[in-house]
GROMACS .gro file of C-alpha atoms in nm:
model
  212
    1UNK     CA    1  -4.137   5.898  -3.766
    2UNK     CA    2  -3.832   5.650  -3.726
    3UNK     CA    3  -3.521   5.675  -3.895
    4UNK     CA    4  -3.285   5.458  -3.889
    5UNK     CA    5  -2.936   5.444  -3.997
    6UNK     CA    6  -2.723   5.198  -4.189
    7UNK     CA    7  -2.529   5.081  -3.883
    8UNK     CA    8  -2.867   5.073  -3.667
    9UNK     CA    9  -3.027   4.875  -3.906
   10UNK     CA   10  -2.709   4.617  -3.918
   11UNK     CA   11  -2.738   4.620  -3.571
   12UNK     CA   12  -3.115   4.523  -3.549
   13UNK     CA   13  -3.050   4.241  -3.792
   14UNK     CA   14  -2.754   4.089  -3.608
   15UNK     CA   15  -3.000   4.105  -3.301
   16UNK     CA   16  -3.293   3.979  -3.459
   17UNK     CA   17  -3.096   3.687  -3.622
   18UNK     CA   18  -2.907   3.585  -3.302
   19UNK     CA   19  -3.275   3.542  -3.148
   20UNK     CA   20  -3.390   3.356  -3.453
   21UNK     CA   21  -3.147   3.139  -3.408
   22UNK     CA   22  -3.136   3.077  -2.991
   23UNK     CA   23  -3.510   2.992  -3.013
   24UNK     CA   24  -3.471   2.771  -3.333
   25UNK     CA   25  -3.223   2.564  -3.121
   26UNK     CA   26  -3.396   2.587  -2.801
   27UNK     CA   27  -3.715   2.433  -2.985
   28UNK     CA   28  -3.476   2.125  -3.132
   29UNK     CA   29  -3.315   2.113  -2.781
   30UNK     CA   30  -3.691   2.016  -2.677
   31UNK     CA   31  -3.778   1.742  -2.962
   32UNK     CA   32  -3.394   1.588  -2.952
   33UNK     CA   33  -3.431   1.543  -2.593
   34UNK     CA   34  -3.787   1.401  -2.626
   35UNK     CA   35  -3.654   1.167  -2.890
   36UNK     CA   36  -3.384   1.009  -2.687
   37UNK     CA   37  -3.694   0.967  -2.433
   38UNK     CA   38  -3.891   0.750  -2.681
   39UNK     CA   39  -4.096   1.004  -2.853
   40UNK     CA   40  -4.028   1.013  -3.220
   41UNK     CA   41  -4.283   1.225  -3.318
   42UNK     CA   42  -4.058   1.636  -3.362
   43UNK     CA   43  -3.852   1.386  -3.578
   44UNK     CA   44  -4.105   1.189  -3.784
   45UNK     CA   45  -4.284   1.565  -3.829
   46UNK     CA   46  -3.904   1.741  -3.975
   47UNK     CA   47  -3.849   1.911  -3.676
   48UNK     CA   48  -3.517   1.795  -3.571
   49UNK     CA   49  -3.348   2.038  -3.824
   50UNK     CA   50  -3.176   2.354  -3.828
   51UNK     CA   51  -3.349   2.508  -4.099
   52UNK     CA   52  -3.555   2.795  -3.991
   53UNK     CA   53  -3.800   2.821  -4.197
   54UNK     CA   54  -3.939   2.507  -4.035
   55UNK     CA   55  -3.905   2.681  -3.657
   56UNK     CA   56  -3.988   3.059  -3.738
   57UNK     CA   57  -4.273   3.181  -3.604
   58UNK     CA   58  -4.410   3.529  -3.802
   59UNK     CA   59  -4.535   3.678  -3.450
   60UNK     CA   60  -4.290   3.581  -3.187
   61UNK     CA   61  -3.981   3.506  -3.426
   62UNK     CA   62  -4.014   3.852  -3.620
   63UNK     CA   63  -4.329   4.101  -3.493
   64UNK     CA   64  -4.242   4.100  -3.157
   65UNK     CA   65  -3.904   4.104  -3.137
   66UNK     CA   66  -3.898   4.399  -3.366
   67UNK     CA   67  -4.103   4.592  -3.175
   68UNK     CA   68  -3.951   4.515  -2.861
   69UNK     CA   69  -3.623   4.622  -3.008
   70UNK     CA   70  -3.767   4.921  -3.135
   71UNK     CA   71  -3.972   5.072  -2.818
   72UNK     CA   72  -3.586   4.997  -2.640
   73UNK     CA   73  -3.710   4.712  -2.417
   74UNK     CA   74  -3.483   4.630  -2.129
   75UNK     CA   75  -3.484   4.235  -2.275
   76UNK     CA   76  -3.550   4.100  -2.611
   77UNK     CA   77  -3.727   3.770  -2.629
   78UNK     CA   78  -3.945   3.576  -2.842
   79UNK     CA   79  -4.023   3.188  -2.951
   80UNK     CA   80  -4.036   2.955  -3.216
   81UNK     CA   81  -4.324   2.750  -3.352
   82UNK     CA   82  -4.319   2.457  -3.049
   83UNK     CA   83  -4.212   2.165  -3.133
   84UNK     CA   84  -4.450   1.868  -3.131
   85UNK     CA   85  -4.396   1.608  -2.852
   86UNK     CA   86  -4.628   1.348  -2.726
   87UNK     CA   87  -4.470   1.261  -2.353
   88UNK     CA   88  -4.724   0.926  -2.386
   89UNK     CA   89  -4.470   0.786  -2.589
   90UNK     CA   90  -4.193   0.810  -2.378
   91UNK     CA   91  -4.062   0.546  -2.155
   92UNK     CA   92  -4.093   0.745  -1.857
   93UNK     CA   93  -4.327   1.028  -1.883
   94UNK     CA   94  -4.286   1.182  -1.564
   95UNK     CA   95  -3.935   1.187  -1.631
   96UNK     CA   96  -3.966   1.321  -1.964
   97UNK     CA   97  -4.153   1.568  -1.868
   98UNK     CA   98  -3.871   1.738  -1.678
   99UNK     CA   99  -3.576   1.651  -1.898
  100UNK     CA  100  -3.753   1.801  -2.227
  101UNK     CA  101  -3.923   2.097  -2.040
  102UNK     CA  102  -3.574   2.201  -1.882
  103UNK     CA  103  -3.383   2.134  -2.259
  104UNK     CA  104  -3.470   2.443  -2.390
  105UNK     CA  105  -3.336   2.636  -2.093
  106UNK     CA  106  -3.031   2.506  -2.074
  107UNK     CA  107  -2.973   2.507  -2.480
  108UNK     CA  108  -2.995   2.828  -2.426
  109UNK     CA  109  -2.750   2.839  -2.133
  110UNK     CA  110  -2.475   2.664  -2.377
  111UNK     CA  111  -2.529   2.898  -2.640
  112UNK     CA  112  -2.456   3.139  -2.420
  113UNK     CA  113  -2.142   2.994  -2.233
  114UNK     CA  114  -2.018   2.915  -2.614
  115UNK     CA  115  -2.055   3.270  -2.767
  116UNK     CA  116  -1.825   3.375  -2.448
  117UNK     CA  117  -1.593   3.119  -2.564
  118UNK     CA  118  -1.578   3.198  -2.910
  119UNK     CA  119  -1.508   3.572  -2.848
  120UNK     CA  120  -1.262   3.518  -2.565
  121UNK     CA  121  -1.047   3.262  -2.775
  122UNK     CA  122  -1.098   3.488  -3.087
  123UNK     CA  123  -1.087   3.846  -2.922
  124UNK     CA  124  -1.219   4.156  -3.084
  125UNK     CA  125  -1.134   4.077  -3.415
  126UNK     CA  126  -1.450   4.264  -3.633
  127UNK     CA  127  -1.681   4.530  -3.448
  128UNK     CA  128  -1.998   4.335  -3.579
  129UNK     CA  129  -1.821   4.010  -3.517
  130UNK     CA  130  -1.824   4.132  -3.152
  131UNK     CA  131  -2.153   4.285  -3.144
  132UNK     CA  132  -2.324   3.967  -3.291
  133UNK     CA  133  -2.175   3.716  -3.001
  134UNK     CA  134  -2.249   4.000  -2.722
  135UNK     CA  135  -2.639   4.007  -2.836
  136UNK     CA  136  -2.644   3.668  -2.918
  137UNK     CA  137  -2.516   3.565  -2.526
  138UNK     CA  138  -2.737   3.790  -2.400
  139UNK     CA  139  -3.000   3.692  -2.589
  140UNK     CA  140  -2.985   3.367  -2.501
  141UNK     CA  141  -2.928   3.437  -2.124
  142UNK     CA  142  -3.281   3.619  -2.118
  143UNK     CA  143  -3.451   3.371  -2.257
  144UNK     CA  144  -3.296   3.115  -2.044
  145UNK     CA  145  -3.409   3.334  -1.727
  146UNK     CA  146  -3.742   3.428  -1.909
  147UNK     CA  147  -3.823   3.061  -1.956
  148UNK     CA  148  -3.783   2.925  -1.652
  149UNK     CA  149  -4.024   3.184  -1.481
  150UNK     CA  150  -4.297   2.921  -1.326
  151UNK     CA  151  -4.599   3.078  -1.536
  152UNK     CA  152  -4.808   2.875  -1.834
  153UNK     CA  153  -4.686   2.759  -2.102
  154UNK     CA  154  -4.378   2.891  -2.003
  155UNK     CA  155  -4.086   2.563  -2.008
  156UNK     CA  156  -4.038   2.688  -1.556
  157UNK     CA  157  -4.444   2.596  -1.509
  158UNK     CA  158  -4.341   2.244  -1.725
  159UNK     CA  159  -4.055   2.185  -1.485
  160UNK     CA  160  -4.222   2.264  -1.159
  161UNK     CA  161  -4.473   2.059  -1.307
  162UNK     CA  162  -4.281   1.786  -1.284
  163UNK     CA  163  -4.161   1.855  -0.911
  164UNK     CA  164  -4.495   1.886  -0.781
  165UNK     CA  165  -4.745   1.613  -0.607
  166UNK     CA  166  -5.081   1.532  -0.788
  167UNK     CA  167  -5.245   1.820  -0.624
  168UNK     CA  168  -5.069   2.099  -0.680
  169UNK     CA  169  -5.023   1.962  -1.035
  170UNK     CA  170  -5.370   2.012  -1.090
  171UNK     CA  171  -5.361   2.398  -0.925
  172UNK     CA  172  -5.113   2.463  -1.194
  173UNK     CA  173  -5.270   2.282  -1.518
  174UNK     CA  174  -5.607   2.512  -1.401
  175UNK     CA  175  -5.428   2.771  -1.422
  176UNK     CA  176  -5.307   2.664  -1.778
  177UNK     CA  177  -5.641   2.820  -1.955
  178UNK     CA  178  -5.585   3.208  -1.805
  179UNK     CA  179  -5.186   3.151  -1.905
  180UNK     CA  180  -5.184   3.409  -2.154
  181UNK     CA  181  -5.392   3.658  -1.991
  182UNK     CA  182  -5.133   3.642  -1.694
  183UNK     CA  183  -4.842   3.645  -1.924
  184UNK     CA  184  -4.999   3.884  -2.101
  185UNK     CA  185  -5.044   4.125  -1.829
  186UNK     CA  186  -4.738   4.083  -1.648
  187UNK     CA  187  -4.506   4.186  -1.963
  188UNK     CA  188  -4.759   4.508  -2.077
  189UNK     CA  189  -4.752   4.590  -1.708
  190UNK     CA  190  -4.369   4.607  -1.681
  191UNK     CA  191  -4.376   4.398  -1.384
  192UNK     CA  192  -4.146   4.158  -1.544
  193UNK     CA  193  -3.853   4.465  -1.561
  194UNK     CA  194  -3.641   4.467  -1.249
  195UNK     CA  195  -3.616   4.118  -1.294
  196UNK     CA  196  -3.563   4.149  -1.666
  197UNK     CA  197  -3.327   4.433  -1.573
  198UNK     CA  198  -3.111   4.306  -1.298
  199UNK     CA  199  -3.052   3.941  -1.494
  200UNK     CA  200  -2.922   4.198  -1.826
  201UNK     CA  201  -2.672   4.364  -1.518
  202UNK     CA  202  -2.577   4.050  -1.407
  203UNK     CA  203  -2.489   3.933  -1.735
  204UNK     CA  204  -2.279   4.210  -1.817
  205UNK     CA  205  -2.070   4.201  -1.525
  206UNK     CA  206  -2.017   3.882  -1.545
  207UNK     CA  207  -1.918   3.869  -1.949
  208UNK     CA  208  -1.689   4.180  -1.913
  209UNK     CA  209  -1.508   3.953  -1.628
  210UNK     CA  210  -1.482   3.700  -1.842
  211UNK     CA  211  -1.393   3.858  -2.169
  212UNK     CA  212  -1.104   4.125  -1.974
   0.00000   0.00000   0.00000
């Protein structure tokens, strides 16, 4: 049976909202970036908003994060409801294709450069304070790395995608239909882990240079 405490379960829900709200802003990153491309359709469909009960996704914005928090997973990850785009509509699809696929990323790469900020201009002011910009870096630094791994639908197969000549393009969109099978298998095997693993070390080394 689990038990948890007070201060656990604070902890848990400064996690899980720090990841609600990195993948709610990694999905806008994605429609606000297609929009300036020519596609209109996130924004004509609400999605360009902050509220989260337009992103949240019961499964991977809630269920699986919980879990993974609770069996002590080495990363804690999880998405939004996708954002609609429609790259036909965009000026430049090709183009489009790699500056909304890498958006999300990279949202998630400012979040966590501007949680850093905020608790090395601030300092240690509040325990949970401190404990809620920590997580919410690091959560946004594994999803950043997790992201960009080249595998279906992950946003790294969209941007190599976009890299790659007609032929190999097709390789990958075939591949597209066993996507979650793969992805599937490589996170319940654990082979995802010592990459998982060393990106958390590197983050830590690098945030306690940072913060000291």
């Amino acid at each position: 049976m689990i038990s948890l405490s007070i201060a656990s379960l604070l902890e848990f829900g400064l996690m899980l909202a720090g990841l609600v709200l990195a993948v709610m802003i990694h999905e806008v990153a994605h429609g606000w970036v297609a929009f300036r491309c020519g596609d209109p359709t996130a924004k004509i469909m609400g999605r360009l908003t902050l509220n989260p009960l337009k992103h949240i996704d019961k499964y991977g914005s809630i269920i699986v994060p919980a879990v993974l928090l609770l069996v002590n997973s080495p990363a804690l990850f999880g998405w939004a409801k996708p954002v609609p785009i429609n790259l036909n509509r965009c000026r430049n699809p090709k183009d489009a294709l790699f500056q909304v696929s890498i958006a999300g990323p990279m949202s998630n790469l400012l979040q966590a450069i501007l949680a850093l900020v905020i608790l090395k201009i601030i300092g240690p002011a509040n325990q949970w304070f401190t404990l809620f910009f920590l997580y919410y870096a690091q959560t946004n630094v594994m999803l950043m790395a997790f992201n960009l791994i080249p595998i279906p639908p992950l946003d790294g197969s969209r941007v190599l995608l976009s890299l790659l000549p007609p032929q190999g393009q097709d390789i990958l969109l075939r591949m597209e239909r066993y996507s979650m099978f793969i992805l599937a298998i490589i996170l319940f095997t654990g082979a995802l882990d010592p990459f998982l693993q060393a990106i958390h070390e590197g983050f830590c080394q690098l945030a306690l240079a940072f913060l000291n």
